[in-house]
């Protein structure tokens, strides 16, 4: 509990610092708190460039965060949540501690320089890295480390968006993919702690300021349901286009990876020059759409442009989330749908803005297939409860459409492209957290490098594995195997162990058994020497039988 509260406090402070960084870099690179609402205004820092400064803002930002990510934390590239999901599902919750700092700087620079991405992915990765680091420093076991990672993710969401419930359900539904009672309680503690800290620094107001909506006619439920179906298809389309653009960027780029964001920033700058509403996260534009300030044609244009801008930002190596862009797309789709419905049936369609709000949750649900999170987060981000029933209806339908059209979500698709299926059993699951020191056998008596091979043959005949370590003056040199000895004896006169020694892959007591499996298979049943941290002394021996025994022990008793 104390760790959960501590991680929540750290995530809350990290979220405050991250939001400050975004604001600082946005003002520095655009001259405005949020350039998306400034039209084609010039940057007051470089007024002589006029509106054309947007061509250079992504380039300047890319020149800074590109080398930063490439040198210190390559997992900070992209939208962040899939990396956290993978760390929890396949790496025991281990995330490099430098990810928190690198992700904060890279994403703040990317968004401040015009990158059309959100901040929820970065803050999830930042908070998760803090939670993982806390687990490492306190030597927590794997299960507790995973929970601490989820605590960090929940705390980051809660403090950034003033949404403690949304933080909890985001972490449970997407990160842990489990609602166990103990982990739920700890995640709640972390989320509440982070939220209190966030509210103290950022204020206690809904993240988006939207007018009150309500359902006027029962026939509107049919329209909301239809919007949910369309939004689910749009969410899946966004997922597909995102990775198609990323593949196209991979195919076209032939230079160093650290330079890719800067060069690709020219293309992004060209898009921003045409539509400055794509600059950064774009919440002011979203609010204008929901409030009915744009025509249908312009809303459709903004929807298509956001898909292109977000996909391009991620494709060129940018760092930022996809949750806020999906809300933006949903608002454009919903507002356009609502205006069209109002034009066709003005007496029963109801308020246009209600469709924009519902579209926000439905597009995210179609892309991420996280219906609980979508309902809770839309309720908390807006503070609007009056349309919770149509919101749930549209989100459930959008989730079903997303499932019908795609096996993967926008998060899991990135992992599947790397060959990782989170839905499949973990091939190393039973060995997760087991280190070599827990299964290694005592080291056999070594042979001296200058021992005659005929004498070594007698010792090898008595060795359990037909293999012995070789030393010279006490230092480890390699191993000698019975089969190799027979070959050398047949080919040379008076040979010594020196003619038969070889150096196989070696492991240390701290090496995870899952990482040693490949080398153990290559050893062909002989086993592997376990060396001390300096690689000078043999401290044990690991065999395939020892690993099988560990698997049998962890899987429980055999059924009778």
XYZ file of C-alpha atoms in Angstrom:
560
model
C 0.000 0.000 0.000
C 2.818 2.385 0.843
C 4.478 1.631 -2.483
C 1.206 2.228 -4.345
C 0.788 5.605 -2.653
C 4.427 6.480 -3.367
C 4.142 5.530 -7.026
C 0.912 7.532 -7.293
C 2.614 10.580 -5.814
C 5.554 10.216 -8.206
C 3.214 9.779 -11.179
C 1.217 12.844 -10.116
C 4.342 14.978 -9.918
C 5.531 13.513 -13.214
C 2.227 14.404 -14.871
C 2.479 17.997 -13.630
C 6.031 18.279 -14.933
C 5.018 16.713 -18.250
C 2.133 19.120 -18.789
C 4.421 22.010 -17.924
C 6.977 20.783 -20.467
C 4.324 20.558 -23.180
C 3.185 24.108 -22.441
C 6.726 25.438 -22.358
C 7.771 23.843 -25.653
C 4.504 24.843 -27.331
C 5.025 28.486 -26.369
C 8.662 28.330 -27.408
C 8.091 26.726 -30.813
C 4.761 28.326 -31.746
C 4.476 31.414 -29.562
C 0.972 30.410 -28.364
C -0.398 28.286 -25.496
C -2.202 26.170 -28.124
C -1.547 27.049 -31.751
C -4.407 24.841 -33.001
C -6.811 27.647 -32.060
C -4.660 30.483 -33.484
C -5.462 30.065 -37.177
C -2.581 31.052 -39.472
C -1.026 33.474 -36.979
C 2.710 34.112 -37.041
C 5.019 33.032 -34.250
C 5.833 36.215 -32.276
C 9.335 34.872 -31.627
C 10.076 34.839 -35.384
C 7.500 37.237 -36.882
C 9.485 37.606 -40.112
C 8.629 33.962 -40.991
C 4.901 34.661 -40.855
C 2.699 31.591 -40.849
C 5.443 29.601 -42.585
C 7.183 28.964 -39.267
C 5.068 25.795 -38.980
C 7.241 24.259 -41.687
C 10.248 24.490 -39.364
C 8.726 23.863 -35.918
C 8.469 20.041 -36.360
C 11.966 19.983 -37.885
C 13.541 21.817 -34.942
C 11.725 19.596 -32.456
C 12.755 16.456 -34.379
C 16.405 17.511 -34.380
C 16.297 17.450 -30.587
C 14.108 14.476 -29.670
C 15.261 12.231 -32.545
C 18.836 11.775 -31.246
C 17.552 11.757 -27.648
C 15.265 8.779 -28.240
C 17.752 6.955 -30.479
C 20.584 7.261 -27.971
C 18.912 6.734 -24.607
C 15.531 4.952 -24.904
C 14.299 3.712 -28.272
C 11.138 2.346 -26.674
C 10.112 5.987 -26.108
C 9.319 6.263 -29.818
C 5.665 5.891 -30.815
C 2.570 5.994 -28.676
C 3.881 4.159 -25.623
C 0.959 2.040 -24.390
C 1.893 -1.122 -26.387
C 5.370 -1.046 -24.853
C 3.857 -0.970 -21.362
C 1.435 -3.788 -22.232
C 4.350 -5.877 -23.495
C 6.446 -5.150 -20.402
C 3.640 -6.359 -18.138
C 2.700 -9.411 -20.207
C 6.133 -10.654 -21.244
C 8.896 -8.927 -19.236
C 7.629 -9.162 -15.695
C 6.888 -5.433 -15.573
C 10.504 -4.419 -16.191
C 10.832 -0.997 -17.851
C 14.128 0.884 -18.078
C 14.134 3.800 -15.605
C 15.443 6.306 -18.163
C 12.251 5.846 -20.197
C 10.379 8.214 -17.866
C 12.715 11.140 -18.529
C 13.280 10.468 -22.230
C 9.576 9.938 -22.940
C 8.625 13.151 -21.144
C 11.136 15.254 -23.064
C 10.562 13.581 -26.440
C 6.763 13.731 -26.309
C 6.701 17.297 -24.995
C 9.020 18.378 -27.803
C 7.009 16.466 -30.403
C 3.657 17.930 -29.289
C 5.120 21.397 -28.753
C 6.613 21.276 -32.249
C 3.274 20.507 -33.869
C 3.141 16.706 -33.632
C -0.533 15.743 -33.922
C -0.546 13.260 -31.054
C -1.881 13.081 -27.509
C -0.358 13.025 -24.076
C -2.075 9.995 -22.507
C 0.305 7.460 -24.104
C 3.410 9.283 -22.873
C 2.064 9.787 -19.351
C 1.125 6.099 -19.160
C 4.661 5.128 -20.144
C 6.176 7.721 -17.798
C 4.095 6.590 -14.814
C 4.671 2.922 -15.640
C 8.439 3.437 -15.783
C 8.290 5.079 -12.357
C 6.296 2.131 -11.004
C 8.723 -0.382 -12.494
C 11.671 1.503 -11.022
C 10.019 1.454 -7.593
C 9.610 -2.298 -7.892
C 13.253 -2.728 -8.853
C 14.546 -0.536 -6.019
C 12.497 -2.377 -3.406
C 13.257 -5.813 -4.888
C 9.546 -6.522 -5.327
C 8.579 -9.837 -6.893
C 7.208 -10.021 -10.414
C 3.520 -9.919 -9.479
C 3.946 -6.827 -7.304
C 6.105 -5.128 -9.914
C 3.343 -5.556 -12.498
C 0.835 -4.002 -10.107
C 3.201 -1.087 -9.449
C 3.485 -0.543 -13.206
C -0.307 -0.370 -13.397
C -0.324 1.988 -10.400
C 2.011 4.337 -12.260
C -0.127 4.231 -15.399
C -3.314 4.926 -13.441
C -1.679 7.756 -11.516
C -0.431 9.392 -14.693
C -3.865 9.317 -16.348
C -5.595 10.497 -13.165
C -3.346 13.510 -12.637
C -3.092 14.532 -16.291
C -6.818 14.462 -17.055
C -8.250 14.977 -13.536
C -9.893 11.583 -13.982
C -9.123 9.160 -11.117
C -11.751 6.593 -12.138
C -10.605 6.649 -15.748
C -7.025 6.114 -14.595
C -8.031 3.042 -12.616
C -10.020 1.414 -15.397
C -7.457 2.279 -18.079
C -4.781 0.506 -16.045
C -6.940 -2.503 -15.194
C -8.561 -3.018 -18.606
C -5.617 -2.247 -20.896
C -2.422 -2.672 -18.863
C -3.085 -5.474 -16.356
C -5.993 -6.939 -18.385
C -7.321 -8.207 -15.062
C -9.675 -6.993 -12.303
C -8.307 -8.891 -9.293
C -9.481 -7.365 -6.016
C -6.044 -6.814 -4.464
C -4.516 -5.135 -7.505
C -7.685 -3.078 -7.998
C -7.390 -1.653 -4.488
C -3.740 -0.734 -4.921
C -4.358 0.891 -8.299
C -7.193 2.923 -6.759
C -4.874 4.141 -3.991
C -2.299 5.231 -6.543
C -4.878 6.936 -8.754
C -6.433 8.853 -5.855
C -3.020 10.002 -4.620
C -1.985 11.218 -8.060
C -5.338 12.892 -8.608
C -5.119 14.825 -5.326
C -1.657 16.070 -6.277
C -2.809 16.946 -9.789
C -5.843 18.850 -8.548
C -3.744 20.792 -6.073
C -1.481 21.992 -8.884
C -3.813 22.101 -11.910
C -7.250 22.749 -10.418
C -10.381 20.659 -9.929
C -12.330 21.174 -13.147
C -13.397 18.807 -15.963
C -10.733 18.505 -18.593
C -13.099 19.587 -21.383
C -15.683 22.336 -20.990
C -18.776 21.298 -22.908
C -22.413 22.444 -22.724
C -25.022 20.294 -21.003
C -26.753 17.720 -23.224
C -29.782 15.550 -22.788
C -31.859 13.088 -24.802
C -35.094 14.691 -25.999
C -36.701 11.836 -27.967
C -36.472 8.059 -27.740
C -35.891 7.938 -31.497
C -32.495 9.523 -30.864
C -31.290 6.190 -29.484
C -31.509 4.750 -32.994
C -29.356 7.598 -34.293
C -26.842 7.144 -31.465
C -26.710 3.423 -32.224
C -26.060 4.135 -35.897
C -23.328 6.587 -34.915
C -21.758 3.851 -32.774
C -21.630 1.489 -35.753
C -20.023 4.110 -37.994
C -17.597 5.186 -35.255
C -16.428 1.609 -34.738
C -15.525 1.372 -38.426
C -13.718 4.726 -38.259
C -11.736 3.552 -35.221
C -10.568 0.416 -37.029
C -9.758 2.441 -40.167
C -7.605 4.775 -38.080
C -5.676 1.772 -36.710
C -5.054 0.360 -40.173
C -4.044 3.683 -41.731
C -1.708 4.454 -38.827
C 0.388 1.366 -39.448
C 0.161 1.599 -43.243
C 1.686 5.073 -43.031
C 4.328 3.804 -40.622
C 5.209 1.016 -43.069
C 5.412 3.550 -45.911
C 7.757 5.735 -43.864
C 9.916 2.699 -43.046
C 10.078 1.818 -46.731
C 10.962 5.324 -47.906
C 13.485 6.279 -45.235
C 17.083 5.253 -45.865
C 18.980 7.589 -43.544
C 19.940 7.309 -39.861
C 16.996 6.822 -37.517
C 17.932 9.761 -35.307
C 17.476 12.128 -38.272
C 14.138 10.697 -39.399
C 11.858 12.892 -37.212
C 13.538 16.077 -38.443
C 13.377 15.224 -42.152
C 9.859 13.835 -41.847
C 8.938 16.987 -39.960
C 9.009 18.864 -43.269
C 6.066 16.800 -44.522
C 4.225 17.320 -41.249
C 4.947 21.048 -41.434
C 3.409 21.175 -44.902
C 0.204 19.664 -43.551
C 0.178 22.118 -40.647
C 0.602 24.989 -43.091
C -2.606 23.931 -44.831
C -4.531 23.115 -41.647
C -3.070 24.680 -38.489
C -5.911 23.007 -36.550
C -3.758 19.862 -36.652
C -1.027 21.481 -34.517
C -0.487 19.531 -31.309
C -3.309 17.853 -29.403
C -6.021 20.203 -30.668
C -8.494 20.321 -27.781
C -9.750 23.856 -28.642
C -10.703 22.621 -32.116
C -12.469 19.629 -30.557
C -14.514 21.910 -28.283
C -15.440 24.154 -31.229
C -16.690 21.123 -33.169
C -18.837 19.834 -30.310
C -20.252 23.340 -29.830
C -21.378 23.351 -33.479
C -19.038 26.029 -34.842
C -17.945 24.145 -37.971
C -19.825 23.135 -41.119
C -20.237 19.480 -42.077
C -17.742 19.614 -44.943
C -15.053 21.174 -42.757
C -15.685 18.599 -40.018
C -15.139 15.757 -42.482
C -11.955 17.450 -43.687
C -10.680 17.774 -40.114
C -11.469 14.101 -39.481
C -9.476 12.932 -42.496
C -6.667 15.395 -41.769
C -6.338 14.204 -38.162
C -5.978 10.603 -39.271
C -3.274 11.681 -41.728
C -1.489 14.018 -39.298
C -1.398 11.531 -36.409
C -0.299 8.684 -38.664
C 2.438 10.844 -40.165
C 3.650 12.024 -36.757
C 4.005 8.433 -35.524
C 5.370 7.221 -38.861
C 8.281 9.679 -38.926
C 9.348 8.574 -35.452
C 7.365 11.001 -33.307
C 6.453 10.343 -29.686
C 2.896 10.745 -28.440
C -0.399 9.011 -27.763
C -3.334 8.018 -29.947
C -6.115 8.402 -27.379
C -6.532 12.177 -27.789
C -6.461 11.937 -31.617
C -9.208 9.292 -31.441
C -11.298 11.671 -29.300
C -10.679 14.411 -31.872
C -11.771 12.151 -34.716
C -14.837 11.067 -32.787
C -15.836 14.667 -32.127
C -15.528 15.550 -35.838
C -17.447 12.431 -36.907
C -20.141 12.877 -34.275
C -20.634 16.582 -34.957
C -20.880 15.957 -38.711
C -23.315 13.093 -38.093
C -25.401 15.219 -35.727
C -25.601 18.146 -38.116
C -26.652 15.821 -40.927
C -29.282 14.170 -38.736
C -30.564 17.548 -37.623
C -30.883 18.685 -41.237
C -32.836 15.535 -42.146
C -35.005 15.358 -39.016
C -34.816 18.680 -37.172
C -37.692 17.833 -34.860
C -36.304 14.594 -33.439
C -32.521 14.605 -33.916
C -31.831 16.691 -30.802
C -28.719 18.675 -29.976
C -25.819 18.392 -32.387
C -23.182 18.501 -29.657
C -24.468 15.321 -28.026
C -23.444 13.380 -31.123
C -19.974 14.880 -30.963
C -19.541 13.803 -27.351
C -20.784 10.281 -28.012
C -18.631 10.019 -31.131
C -15.551 10.732 -29.020
C -16.050 7.665 -26.873
C -17.245 5.458 -29.706
C -14.247 5.998 -31.997
C -11.844 5.297 -29.123
C -13.812 2.156 -28.249
C -13.684 0.985 -31.860
C -9.923 1.499 -32.021
C -8.933 0.264 -28.547
C -11.859 -2.087 -27.727
C -11.891 -0.907 -24.125
C -15.592 -0.153 -23.532
C -15.390 0.273 -19.747
C -12.531 2.744 -20.038
C -14.276 4.591 -22.866
C -17.477 5.121 -20.848
C -15.717 6.147 -17.644
C -13.154 8.408 -19.255
C -15.738 10.276 -21.339
C -17.878 10.793 -18.275
C -14.957 12.142 -16.236
C -13.361 14.209 -18.987
C -16.595 16.055 -19.601
C -18.468 15.812 -16.298
C -21.615 15.134 -18.348
C -23.853 12.357 -16.975
C -27.109 13.146 -18.752
C -26.288 11.132 -21.879
C -24.655 8.143 -20.190
C -27.235 5.686 -21.601
C -26.785 6.600 -25.277
C -23.034 6.845 -24.651
C -22.941 3.256 -23.389
C -25.107 2.090 -26.276
C -22.860 3.642 -28.923
C -19.646 2.481 -27.237
C -20.788 -1.133 -26.959
C -21.829 -1.192 -30.622
C -18.546 0.453 -31.666
C -16.632 -2.178 -29.687
C -18.543 -5.004 -31.408
C -17.883 -3.493 -34.844
C -14.207 -3.163 -33.969
C -14.081 -6.813 -32.967
C -15.834 -7.910 -36.165
C -13.534 -5.891 -38.436
C -10.194 -6.518 -36.750
C -8.644 -9.201 -34.575
C -6.357 -6.618 -32.967
C -6.779 -3.244 -31.313
C -4.741 -0.151 -32.120
C -2.435 -1.164 -29.255
C -2.092 -4.915 -29.795
C -1.654 -4.552 -33.564
C 1.692 -2.850 -33.004
C 2.849 -5.836 -30.963
C 1.490 -8.419 -33.403
C 3.528 -6.767 -36.159
C 6.574 -7.617 -34.029
C 5.424 -11.216 -33.690
C 3.956 -10.824 -30.180
C 0.439 -12.127 -29.517
C -0.707 -11.043 -26.067
C -3.703 -13.336 -26.353
C -1.527 -16.438 -26.696
C -0.011 -18.201 -23.679
C 3.360 -16.819 -22.658
C 5.932 -19.406 -23.843
C 8.124 -18.562 -20.845
C 5.268 -17.934 -18.435
C 6.107 -20.668 -15.897
C 9.763 -19.638 -15.912
C 9.024 -15.938 -15.569
C 11.015 -14.551 -12.644
C 13.162 -17.702 -12.199
C 16.902 -17.048 -12.278
C 19.698 -19.488 -13.060
C 20.874 -19.501 -9.427
C 17.587 -21.168 -8.421
C 18.056 -24.213 -10.704
C 21.806 -24.596 -11.162
C 23.704 -27.666 -9.941
C 27.105 -27.671 -8.195
C 30.037 -27.067 -10.526
C 32.056 -30.213 -11.453
C 35.754 -30.415 -10.677
C 37.613 -28.530 -13.457
C 40.500 -29.771 -15.596
C 43.767 -27.918 -15.971
C 44.518 -26.627 -19.472
C 47.730 -28.668 -19.691
C 46.264 -32.012 -18.581
C 47.076 -34.846 -20.976
C 44.043 -35.744 -23.013
C 44.310 -39.417 -22.049
C 43.981 -38.420 -18.383
C 41.133 -36.042 -19.243
C 39.307 -38.915 -20.964
C 39.222 -40.866 -17.680
C 37.808 -37.851 -15.818
C 35.213 -37.239 -18.532
C 34.101 -40.860 -18.347
C 33.077 -40.245 -14.742
C 31.482 -36.816 -15.439
C 27.656 -36.903 -15.291
C 27.304 -34.843 -18.482
C 30.430 -35.920 -20.317
C 31.656 -32.309 -20.126
C 34.009 -30.549 -17.718
C 35.176 -26.948 -17.311
C 38.770 -26.054 -18.143
C 40.886 -23.602 -16.127
C 44.395 -22.179 -16.319
C 45.804 -20.819 -13.104
C 42.323 -20.759 -11.597
C 40.731 -18.702 -14.387
C 37.951 -20.169 -16.515
C 38.858 -20.807 -20.166
C 36.072 -22.997 -21.525
C 34.851 -26.608 -21.480
C 35.967 -29.910 -22.908
C 33.506 -32.625 -24.027
C 34.000 -36.391 -24.342
C 33.097 -36.397 -28.042
C 35.680 -33.727 -28.844
C 38.330 -35.621 -26.852
C 37.748 -38.772 -28.903
C 38.160 -36.841 -32.161
C 41.396 -35.156 -31.052
C 42.908 -38.380 -29.686
C 42.379 -40.015 -33.062
C 44.067 -37.163 -34.942
C 47.041 -36.020 -32.801
C 49.902 -37.504 -30.804
C 50.164 -36.725 -27.069
C 47.554 -34.009 -27.138
C 46.498 -31.986 -24.100
C 43.205 -30.495 -23.069
C 44.281 -27.284 -24.839
C 43.621 -28.940 -28.213
C 40.019 -29.820 -27.293
C 38.810 -26.851 -25.279
C 35.948 -24.692 -26.542
C 34.041 -21.809 -24.996
C 30.240 -22.181 -25.124
C 27.734 -19.525 -24.199
C 27.882 -18.962 -20.464
C 25.378 -17.539 -18.033
C 25.556 -15.975 -14.587
C 23.468 -16.802 -11.506
C 21.394 -13.640 -12.100
C 20.488 -14.540 -15.705
C 16.757 -15.297 -16.126
C 16.253 -18.937 -17.067
C 13.994 -17.875 -19.945
C 16.924 -15.994 -21.500
C 19.259 -18.985 -21.110
C 16.970 -21.459 -22.891
C 18.310 -20.779 -26.381
C 21.918 -21.342 -25.338
C 20.903 -24.411 -23.356
C 19.275 -25.947 -26.423
C 22.429 -25.283 -28.453
C 24.485 -27.102 -25.804
C 22.933 -30.390 -26.937
C 22.315 -31.929 -23.507
C 25.761 -31.105 -22.092
C 24.530 -28.175 -20.042
C 26.179 -24.788 -19.565
C 28.706 -23.473 -17.080
C 27.453 -20.796 -14.702
C 30.095 -18.126 -14.195
C 30.494 -15.396 -11.608
C 29.881 -11.792 -12.645
C 33.520 -11.389 -13.736
C 33.444 -14.521 -15.902
C 36.536 -15.879 -14.133
C 35.162 -18.690 -11.999
C 32.706 -21.522 -12.536
C 30.161 -21.374 -9.708
C 27.624 -23.886 -10.997
C 26.173 -25.826 -13.907
C 22.735 -25.569 -15.533
C 21.150 -28.449 -17.439
C 17.963 -29.061 -19.356
C 16.869 -31.553 -16.704
C 17.157 -28.864 -14.022
C 14.968 -26.524 -16.068
C 12.369 -29.252 -16.651
C 12.331 -29.976 -12.923
C 11.706 -26.276 -12.219
C 8.851 -26.254 -14.742
C 7.313 -29.332 -13.164
C 7.559 -27.805 -9.702
C 5.945 -24.481 -10.724
C 3.148 -26.125 -12.712
C 1.920 -28.014 -9.641
C 1.341 -31.733 -9.038
C 0.472 -33.967 -11.953
C -3.197 -35.027 -12.210
C -3.934 -38.590 -11.161
